[in-house]
Each structure stands twice: as structure tokens, then as C-alpha cells.
Amino acid sequence: MPVTMVHVVDEPLDLAAHEAAVADRRAGAVVSFQGVVRDHDHGRGVTALEYEGHPTAEQVLREVAEEIAADPEVYAVAVSHRIGSLAIGDVALVAAVSTAHRAAAFAACGRLVDEAKKRLPIWKRQVFADGTDEWVNCP
């Protein structure tokens, strides 16, 4: 089965483990992505983030991964999202995809990240340098 790893966890994510999970002898390309907590958003300094996930978050993430894996050019997909409190520089999202050729791998990994961000029931609380905070992607 081409979906090799899907997790929503409150512990650090491992890019190398995701890349290893999509390893395939047929693959000429493995493309990976890390979404990293940055220190700014829309011109405001950010000091920390907190992610909260709905109980269905991992199932939704699995559905997204399975849709990407259904592409006949895709050999394997691995994706995980972290929840809980994250500091600047921490990794919030990891995705990896393997295919025969790089263009297909870049395209599939891009779709995976975009769909995960669009559909995942995970909400982000940003804490700003001035002490205020804001929830993002809340219904």
C-alpha cells in the first residue's frame, strides 16, 4: 500500500523517517517538505504556536494521503502533523512522496501539503511578541 505513514502527534516529527517510509527501488525521486514555525506572520513577531486537532484529524490526513497515493505516478506517501505547543524552529508538518521522476514527485508533494492545510481540522493559536494571540483556521 502506498500510504506508508500518517500521524497526528504531540511529539517532534522526523523528516528522515518519513523519507525512509517512502523509499522504493523504483523511485527516482523522493520529495519532502517540512513546515517550520517561523518568528513572524503578516509583519508581526511570533514567539510560539499551539496547534489543536479535532479527534478526526488523523483520519482526514489519511484520506488526503490516500487521494495523493491514488495517482498512478506515486509510489508512496508519508505525512504527519504535530499538535500541542511548538517553539520557533519546530516542525509542524512533514510530508514525503516518492515517484519515478522529480516533476511528478514535486507536484504530488505540493498537492499533499496544500490539501492537508486546506482540509485538516487542526487549528493554530499564534502568540505574538506583544503578548496578544490569535487563533487561525478556526471555524
Tab-separated table of N, CA, C and O in Angstrom, residues 5 13-15 18-19 22 30-35 61 76-81 91-98 108-114 116:
chain	number	residue	atom	x	y	z
A	5	MET	N	2.868	6.133	6.056
A	5	MET	CA	2.919	6.741	7.386
A	5	MET	C	1.972	7.934	7.422
A	5	MET	O	2.047	8.804	6.550
A	13	LEU	N	8.527	15.718	14.990
A	13	LEU	CA	8.420	14.950	13.757
A	13	LEU	C	9.806	14.717	13.176
A	13	LEU	O	10.698	15.545	13.311
A	14	ASP	N	9.962	13.581	12.487
A	14	ASP	CA	11.258	13.155	11.964
A	14	ASP	C	11.206	13.078	10.443
A	14	ASP	O	10.608	12.161	9.881
A	15	LEU	N	11.829	14.040	9.777
A	15	LEU	CA	11.858	14.067	8.318
A	15	LEU	C	12.498	12.805	7.752
A	15	LEU	O	11.971	12.207	6.807
A	18	HIS	N	10.212	9.871	7.586
A	18	HIS	CA	9.218	9.989	6.514
A	18	HIS	C	9.833	9.667	5.161
A	18	HIS	O	9.227	8.971	4.340
A	19	GLU	N	11.040	10.165	4.929
A	19	GLU	CA	11.719	9.853	3.677
A	19	GLU	C	12.005	8.356	3.567
A	19	GLU	O	11.813	7.756	2.498
A	22	VAL	N	8.964	6.224	2.494
A	22	VAL	CA	8.535	6.232	1.093
A	22	VAL	C	9.592	5.654	0.152
A	22	VAL	O	9.414	5.662	-1.070
A	30	VAL	N	12.471	11.357	-4.501
A	30	VAL	CA	11.773	11.492	-3.224
A	30	VAL	C	11.783	12.977	-2.904
A	30	VAL	O	12.853	13.582	-2.803
A	31	VAL	N	10.598	13.548	-2.800
A	31	VAL	CA	10.478	14.962	-2.447
A	31	VAL	C	9.859	15.042	-1.070
A	31	VAL	O	8.870	14.361	-0.781
A	32	SER	N	10.454	15.873	-0.234
A	32	SER	CA	9.924	16.032	1.120
A	32	SER	C	9.742	17.511	1.426
A	32	SER	O	10.314	18.382	0.767
A	33	PHE	N	8.931	17.753	2.452
A	33	PHE	CA	8.608	19.114	2.873
A	33	PHE	C	8.520	19.139	4.382
A	33	PHE	O	7.995	18.210	5.002
A	34	GLN	N	9.024	20.219	4.958
A	34	GLN	CA	8.847	20.482	6.387
A	34	GLN	C	8.215	21.852	6.543
A	34	GLN	O	8.756	22.841	6.031
A	35	GLY	N	7.102	21.924	7.242
A	35	GLY	CA	6.512	23.194	7.625
A	35	GLY	C	7.080	23.570	8.979
A	35	GLY	O	6.844	22.872	9.969
A	61	LEU	N	-6.331	13.337	7.570
A	61	LEU	CA	-4.998	13.346	6.983
A	61	LEU	C	-4.752	12.061	6.188
A	61	LEU	O	-4.171	12.100	5.099
A	76	ALA	N	4.707	6.057	-3.067
A	76	ALA	CA	4.442	6.034	-1.631
A	76	ALA	C	4.292	7.454	-1.101
A	76	ALA	O	4.864	8.396	-1.641
A	77	VAL	N	3.530	7.559	-0.002
A	77	VAL	CA	3.241	8.839	0.646
A	77	VAL	C	3.387	8.660	2.150
A	77	VAL	O	2.924	7.669	2.723
A	78	ALA	N	4.013	9.641	2.792
A	78	ALA	CA	4.094	9.698	4.255
A	78	ALA	C	3.846	11.139	4.670
A	78	ALA	O	4.392	12.063	4.064
A	79	VAL	N	3.007	11.338	5.692
A	79	VAL	CA	2.695	12.696	6.131
A	79	VAL	C	2.300	12.685	7.596
A	79	VAL	O	1.613	11.773	8.056
A	80	SER	N	2.746	13.693	8.323
A	80	SER	CA	2.392	13.824	9.735
A	80	SER	C	2.261	15.297	10.103
A	80	SER	O	2.942	16.154	9.534
A	81	HIS	N	1.378	15.554	11.074
A	81	HIS	CA	1.204	16.912	11.599
A	81	HIS	C	1.355	16.849	13.104
A	81	HIS	O	0.869	15.934	13.753
A	91	VAL	N	9.144	21.803	13.853
A	91	VAL	CA	8.488	21.335	12.636
A	91	VAL	C	7.040	20.969	12.958
A	91	VAL	O	6.782	20.155	13.846
A	92	ALA	N	6.111	21.568	12.218
A	92	ALA	CA	4.683	21.329	12.433
A	92	ALA	C	4.110	20.307	11.462
A	92	ALA	O	3.151	19.608	11.788
A	93	LEU	N	4.669	20.207	10.258
A	93	LEU	CA	4.156	19.316	9.222
A	93	LEU	C	5.327	18.727	8.456
A	93	LEU	O	6.260	19.456	8.091
A	94	VAL	N	5.270	17.417	8.236
A	94	VAL	CA	6.262	16.738	7.413
A	94	VAL	C	5.518	15.916	6.373
A	94	VAL	O	4.545	15.230	6.694
A	95	ALA	N	5.994	16.006	5.126
A	95	ALA	CA	5.412	15.224	4.042
A	95	ALA	C	6.539	14.690	3.167
A	95	ALA	O	7.551	15.373	2.969
A	96	ALA	N	6.355	13.484	2.653
A	96	ALA	CA	7.325	12.902	1.720
A	96	ALA	C	6.561	12.063	0.699
A	96	ALA	O	5.580	11.392	1.041
A	97	VAL	N	7.033	12.124	-0.550
A	97	VAL	CA	6.402	11.400	-1.648
A	97	VAL	C	7.505	10.823	-2.528
A	97	VAL	O	8.514	11.496	-2.779
A	98	SER	N	7.310	9.594	-3.015
A	98	SER	CA	8.246	9.024	-3.980
A	98	SER	C	7.525	8.717	-5.289
A	98	SER	O	6.359	8.314	-5.300
A	108	ALA	N	3.168	16.036	-6.636
A	108	ALA	CA	2.403	15.254	-5.661
A	108	ALA	C	2.630	15.762	-4.242
A	108	ALA	O	1.688	15.859	-3.453
A	109	CYS	N	3.857	16.100	-3.908
A	109	CYS	CA	4.134	16.602	-2.560
A	109	CYS	C	3.449	17.953	-2.357
A	109	CYS	O	2.887	18.212	-1.287
A	110	GLY	N	3.455	18.788	-3.374
A	110	GLY	CA	2.758	20.071	-3.291
A	110	GLY	C	1.269	19.897	-3.074
A	110	GLY	O	0.668	20.583	-2.238
A	111	ARG	N	0.666	18.970	-3.811
A	111	ARG	CA	-0.776	18.697	-3.627
A	111	ARG	C	-1.050	18.164	-2.223
A	111	ARG	O	-2.036	18.545	-1.588
A	112	LEU	N	-0.185	17.291	-1.753
A	112	LEU	CA	-0.350	16.713	-0.418
A	112	LEU	C	-0.355	17.806	0.650
A	112	LEU	O	-1.249	17.857	1.501
A	113	VAL	N	0.609	18.699	0.605
A	113	VAL	CA	0.706	19.774	1.595
A	113	VAL	C	-0.488	20.719	1.471
A	113	VAL	O	-1.116	21.092	2.472
A	114	ASP	N	-0.817	21.117	0.244
A	114	ASP	CA	-1.931	22.050	0.038
A	114	ASP	C	-3.252	21.469	0.524
A	114	ASP	O	-4.034	22.155	1.196
A	116	ALA	N	-3.697	19.018	2.714
A	116	ALA	CA	-3.649	18.853	4.173
A	116	ALA	C	-3.961	20.184	4.851
A	116	ALA	O	-4.781	20.247	5.773
